Amino acid sequence: MADPLQPSSEAWELPAGLPIPGAWRPLPPGDLEWLSLFVAQSGDGLNVVQFDPDTNRRRLLYCNDRYVEMSGRSRAELFAEPDLQRLILSRRTPSQLEEDLAAVLQGRNIQGQASWLRPDGRGNYFEYTAWAIHKDGRVYIVGIDRDITEQKRLEAAFQHTLRQYQFMADNITDVIYAMDSSWKFTYIS
């Protein structure tokens, strides 16, 4: 049997009649330009993959420029990769990944966080929302990935500052206290 995720010589087009959630109507040619601008200018990484439920491999079929930028790879490298999961570090536990697989096979949305294993080694985080579309015996996954690297860095810096303050408050010889607006103590060292 031929590998369903191997590239073929024919060009891939979004299969007609895919039940993509939302209010859709046939787009006249002028509207296609607006849709193209929307996808191209999105601050999120947009992608469509073909998913093989037997092997759990995901082969990229479409992505916008932001997706390419977030990955740290070229578009050609992404399209040549037989399994995108090899380029991503999941932030999900094995049981969560099993739940995600069940959700995908049932056509439910999944959400989570992950990181690209970038060739330049630059740290990064993204959160994703994805949903499956079952069409003609195949499973396609549409994904929206949002870069949250800066948010994660700020959270880590805040936690570091909080630990420093807590250490100082716990080890100072003076009393440090905080009160709420009704003059009740909310913190005493």
mmCIF file of C-alpha atoms in Angstrom:
data_model
loop_
_atom_site.group_PDB
_atom_site.id
_atom_site.type_symbol
_atom_site.label_atom_id
_atom_site.label_comp_id
_atom_site.label_asym_id
_atom_site.label_seq_id
_atom_site.Cartn_x
_atom_site.Cartn_y
_atom_site.Cartn_z
ATOM 1 C CA MET A 1 0.000 0.000 0.000
ATOM 2 C CA ALA A 2 1.306 3.465 -0.885
ATOM 3 C CA ASP A 3 2.222 5.794 1.976
ATOM 4 C CA PRO A 4 -0.651 8.314 2.187
ATOM 5 C CA LEU A 5 1.675 11.053 3.451
ATOM 6 C CA GLN A 6 4.328 10.796 0.752
ATOM 7 C CA PRO A 7 4.334 13.678 -1.717
ATOM 8 C CA SER A 8 2.624 13.019 -5.004
ATOM 9 C CA SER A 9 3.226 14.499 -8.422
ATOM 10 C CA GLU A 10 -0.194 16.156 -8.478
ATOM 11 C CA ALA A 11 -0.774 19.575 -6.971
ATOM 12 C CA TRP A 12 -2.776 19.572 -3.755
ATOM 13 C CA GLU A 13 -5.904 21.652 -3.503
ATOM 14 C CA LEU A 14 -8.289 21.960 -0.598
ATOM 15 C CA PRO A 15 -10.821 19.201 -1.276
ATOM 16 C CA ALA A 16 -14.185 20.583 -2.373
ATOM 17 C CA GLY A 17 -16.907 20.425 0.218
ATOM 18 C CA LEU A 18 -14.741 20.263 3.319
ATOM 19 C CA PRO A 19 -16.990 21.059 6.279
ATOM 20 C CA ILE A 20 -14.844 23.896 7.639
ATOM 21 C CA PRO A 21 -16.607 25.325 10.721
ATOM 22 C CA GLY A 22 -18.069 28.812 10.477
ATOM 23 C CA ALA A 23 -20.203 30.744 8.060
ATOM 24 C CA TRP A 24 -18.813 30.069 4.602
ATOM 25 C CA ARG A 25 -20.134 30.975 1.198
ATOM 26 C CA PRO A 26 -18.633 30.648 -2.255
ATOM 27 C CA LEU A 27 -16.120 33.457 -2.663
ATOM 28 C CA PRO A 28 -16.196 35.518 -5.846
ATOM 29 C CA PRO A 29 -12.734 36.161 -7.354
ATOM 30 C CA GLY A 30 -12.427 39.654 -5.792
ATOM 31 C CA ASP A 31 -13.112 38.234 -2.323
ATOM 32 C CA LEU A 32 -10.326 35.693 -2.750
ATOM 33 C CA GLU A 33 -7.878 38.600 -2.695
ATOM 34 C CA TRP A 34 -9.245 39.698 0.698
ATOM 35 C CA LEU A 35 -9.023 36.166 2.036
ATOM 36 C CA SER A 36 -5.435 35.923 0.775
ATOM 37 C CA LEU A 37 -4.570 39.209 2.500
ATOM 38 C CA PHE A 38 -6.174 38.005 5.726
ATOM 39 C CA VAL A 39 -4.124 34.802 5.703
ATOM 40 C CA ALA A 40 -0.895 36.511 4.615
ATOM 41 C CA GLN A 41 -1.144 39.310 7.193
ATOM 42 C CA SER A 42 -2.212 37.129 10.107
ATOM 43 C CA GLY A 43 0.001 37.427 13.169
ATOM 44 C CA ASP A 44 -0.702 33.748 13.822
ATOM 45 C CA GLY A 45 0.771 30.730 12.080
ATOM 46 C CA LEU A 46 -1.920 29.077 9.960
ATOM 47 C CA ASN A 47 -1.506 25.555 8.659
ATOM 48 C CA VAL A 48 -3.243 22.525 7.198
ATOM 49 C CA VAL A 49 -1.730 19.082 7.604
ATOM 50 C CA GLN A 50 -2.735 15.638 6.483
ATOM 51 C CA PHE A 51 -2.819 13.365 9.523
ATOM 52 C CA ASP A 52 -2.237 9.622 9.404
ATOM 53 C CA PRO A 53 -4.080 8.109 12.405
ATOM 54 C CA ASP A 54 -2.187 4.809 12.047
ATOM 55 C CA THR A 55 1.262 6.377 12.481
ATOM 56 C CA ASN A 56 0.317 9.756 14.082
ATOM 57 C CA ARG A 57 2.384 11.495 11.409
ATOM 58 C CA ARG A 58 1.446 14.961 10.204
ATOM 59 C CA ARG A 59 2.511 16.086 6.736
ATOM 60 C CA LEU A 60 2.258 19.798 5.959
ATOM 61 C CA LEU A 61 -0.018 20.726 3.054
ATOM 62 C CA TYR A 62 -0.336 24.493 3.580
ATOM 63 C CA CYS A 63 1.114 27.203 5.810
ATOM 64 C CA ASN A 64 1.349 30.973 5.822
ATOM 65 C CA ASP A 65 4.544 33.028 6.187
ATOM 66 C CA ARG A 66 4.106 33.498 9.956
ATOM 67 C CA TYR A 67 4.098 29.725 10.459
ATOM 68 C CA VAL A 68 7.356 29.468 8.508
ATOM 69 C CA GLU A 69 8.877 32.313 10.537
ATOM 70 C CA MET A 70 7.897 30.736 13.866
ATOM 71 C CA SER A 71 9.407 27.375 12.877
ATOM 72 C CA GLY A 72 12.838 28.832 12.080
ATOM 73 C CA ARG A 73 12.985 26.701 8.944
ATOM 74 C CA SER A 74 12.393 27.329 5.273
ATOM 75 C CA ARG A 75 9.058 26.565 3.658
ATOM 76 C CA ALA A 76 10.802 23.927 1.528
ATOM 77 C CA GLU A 77 12.175 22.193 4.650
ATOM 78 C CA LEU A 78 8.727 22.157 6.236
ATOM 79 C CA PHE A 79 7.070 20.703 3.134
ATOM 80 C CA ALA A 80 9.835 18.100 2.751
ATOM 81 C CA GLU A 81 9.485 16.859 6.347
ATOM 82 C CA PRO A 82 7.512 13.585 6.370
ATOM 83 C CA ASP A 83 6.377 14.148 9.978
ATOM 84 C CA LEU A 84 6.119 17.654 11.443
ATOM 85 C CA GLN A 85 5.962 16.189 14.948
ATOM 86 C CA ARG A 86 9.718 15.488 14.683
ATOM 87 C CA LEU A 87 10.305 19.263 14.581
ATOM 88 C CA ILE A 88 8.138 20.096 17.604
ATOM 89 C CA LEU A 89 8.566 19.591 21.341
ATOM 90 C CA SER A 90 5.131 18.966 22.830
ATOM 91 C CA ARG A 91 4.285 20.432 26.225
ATOM 92 C CA ARG A 92 1.597 17.762 26.737
ATOM 93 C CA THR A 93 1.782 14.662 28.931
ATOM 94 C CA PRO A 94 1.414 11.243 27.280
ATOM 95 C CA SER A 95 -2.146 10.939 28.628
ATOM 96 C CA GLN A 96 -3.022 14.397 27.266
ATOM 97 C CA LEU A 97 -1.614 13.377 23.870
ATOM 98 C CA GLU A 98 -3.824 10.270 23.908
ATOM 99 C CA GLU A 99 -6.837 12.469 24.712
ATOM 100 C CA ASP A 100 -5.855 14.793 21.857
ATOM 101 C CA LEU A 101 -5.687 11.855 19.425
ATOM 102 C CA ALA A 102 -9.142 10.674 20.488
ATOM 103 C CA ALA A 103 -10.491 14.220 20.098
ATOM 104 C CA VAL A 104 -8.979 14.563 16.612
ATOM 105 C CA LEU A 105 -10.469 11.258 15.503
ATOM 106 C CA GLN A 106 -13.869 12.393 16.822
ATOM 107 C CA GLY A 107 -13.578 15.778 15.076
ATOM 108 C CA ARG A 108 -13.311 17.845 18.273
ATOM 109 C CA ASN A 109 -11.002 20.849 18.733
ATOM 110 C CA ILE A 110 -7.744 20.484 20.628
ATOM 111 C CA GLN A 111 -5.616 23.130 22.326
ATOM 112 C CA GLY A 112 -2.198 23.117 23.907
ATOM 113 C CA GLN A 113 1.303 24.526 23.982
ATOM 114 C CA ALA A 114 4.457 23.402 22.234
ATOM 115 C CA SER A 115 7.857 24.615 21.057
ATOM 116 C CA TRP A 116 9.588 24.393 17.711
ATOM 117 C CA LEU A 117 12.926 22.566 17.737
ATOM 118 C CA ARG A 118 14.537 25.370 15.764
ATOM 119 C CA PRO A 119 17.844 24.788 13.954
ATOM 120 C CA ASP A 120 19.200 28.058 15.428
ATOM 121 C CA GLY A 121 18.425 26.778 18.951
ATOM 122 C CA ARG A 122 16.387 29.880 19.789
ATOM 123 C CA GLY A 123 13.893 29.187 22.563
ATOM 124 C CA ASN A 124 10.253 29.624 21.668
ATOM 125 C CA TYR A 125 6.741 28.718 22.731
ATOM 126 C CA PHE A 126 3.459 28.688 20.894
ATOM 127 C CA GLU A 127 -0.099 27.854 21.802
ATOM 128 C CA TYR A 128 -2.247 26.101 19.269
ATOM 129 C CA THR A 129 -5.861 25.438 18.485
ATOM 130 C CA ALA A 130 -6.573 22.748 15.940
ATOM 131 C CA TRP A 131 -9.474 20.766 14.600
ATOM 132 C CA ALA A 132 -9.819 17.793 12.318
ATOM 133 C CA ILE A 133 -11.723 17.531 9.080
ATOM 134 C CA HIS A 134 -12.580 14.049 7.828
ATOM 135 C CA LYS A 135 -12.963 13.897 4.055
ATOM 136 C CA ASP A 136 -12.813 10.986 1.595
ATOM 137 C CA GLY A 137 -11.271 8.631 4.155
ATOM 138 C CA ARG A 138 -8.513 11.073 5.072
ATOM 139 C CA VAL A 139 -7.972 13.242 8.124
ATOM 140 C CA TYR A 140 -6.876 16.858 7.714
ATOM 141 C CA ILE A 141 -5.993 19.080 10.651
ATOM 142 C CA VAL A 142 -6.379 22.841 10.456
ATOM 143 C CA GLY A 143 -4.223 24.672 12.987
ATOM 144 C CA ILE A 144 -3.782 28.179 14.324
ATOM 145 C CA ASP A 145 -0.524 28.742 16.215
ATOM 146 C CA ARG A 146 0.146 31.873 18.281
ATOM 147 C CA ASP A 147 3.680 32.781 19.360
ATOM 148 C CA ILE A 148 3.710 33.191 23.163
ATOM 149 C CA THR A 149 7.497 33.285 23.617
ATOM 150 C CA GLU A 150 7.557 36.819 25.019
ATOM 151 C CA GLN A 151 4.669 36.075 27.368
ATOM 152 C CA LYS A 152 6.535 33.020 28.716
ATOM 153 C CA ARG A 153 9.708 35.092 29.205
ATOM 154 C CA LEU A 154 7.768 37.745 31.133
ATOM 155 C CA GLU A 155 6.096 35.092 33.294
ATOM 156 C CA ALA A 156 9.499 33.560 34.111
ATOM 157 C CA ALA A 157 10.951 36.982 34.984
ATOM 158 C CA PHE A 158 7.964 37.728 37.224
ATOM 159 C CA GLN A 159 8.314 34.381 39.016
ATOM 160 C CA HIS A 160 12.034 35.052 39.543
ATOM 161 C CA THR A 161 11.296 38.491 41.030
ATOM 162 C CA LEU A 162 8.565 37.008 43.217
ATOM 163 C CA ARG A 163 10.977 34.361 44.569
ATOM 164 C CA GLN A 164 13.569 37.073 45.316
ATOM 165 C CA TYR A 165 10.986 39.179 47.158
ATOM 166 C CA GLN A 166 9.740 36.137 49.097
ATOM 167 C CA PHE A 167 13.324 35.267 50.123
ATOM 168 C CA MET A 168 13.915 38.843 51.251
ATOM 169 C CA ALA A 169 10.609 39.028 53.156
ATOM 170 C CA ASP A 170 11.257 35.700 54.869
ATOM 171 C CA ASN A 171 14.805 36.632 55.938
ATOM 172 C CA ILE A 172 14.585 40.294 56.937
ATOM 173 C CA THR A 173 14.590 41.075 60.676
ATOM 174 C CA ASP A 174 11.960 43.817 60.366
ATOM 175 C CA VAL A 175 8.271 43.052 60.061
ATOM 176 C CA ILE A 176 6.798 43.485 56.594
ATOM 177 C CA TYR A 177 3.042 43.533 56.293
ATOM 178 C CA ALA A 178 0.323 44.292 53.796
ATOM 179 C CA MET A 179 -3.277 45.330 54.439
ATOM 180 C CA ASP A 180 -6.338 45.442 52.249
ATOM 181 C CA SER A 181 -8.716 48.405 51.870
ATOM 182 C CA SER A 182 -10.635 47.413 55.029
ATOM 183 C CA TRP A 183 -7.422 47.484 57.090
ATOM 184 C CA LYS A 184 -7.208 43.701 57.435
ATOM 185 C CA PHE A 185 -3.772 42.153 57.279
ATOM 186 C CA THR A 186 -3.225 40.201 54.089
ATOM 187 C CA TYR A 187 0.464 39.445 54.639
ATOM 188 C CA ILE A 188 2.819 39.457 57.623
ATOM 189 C CA SER A 189 6.432 38.306 57.385
#
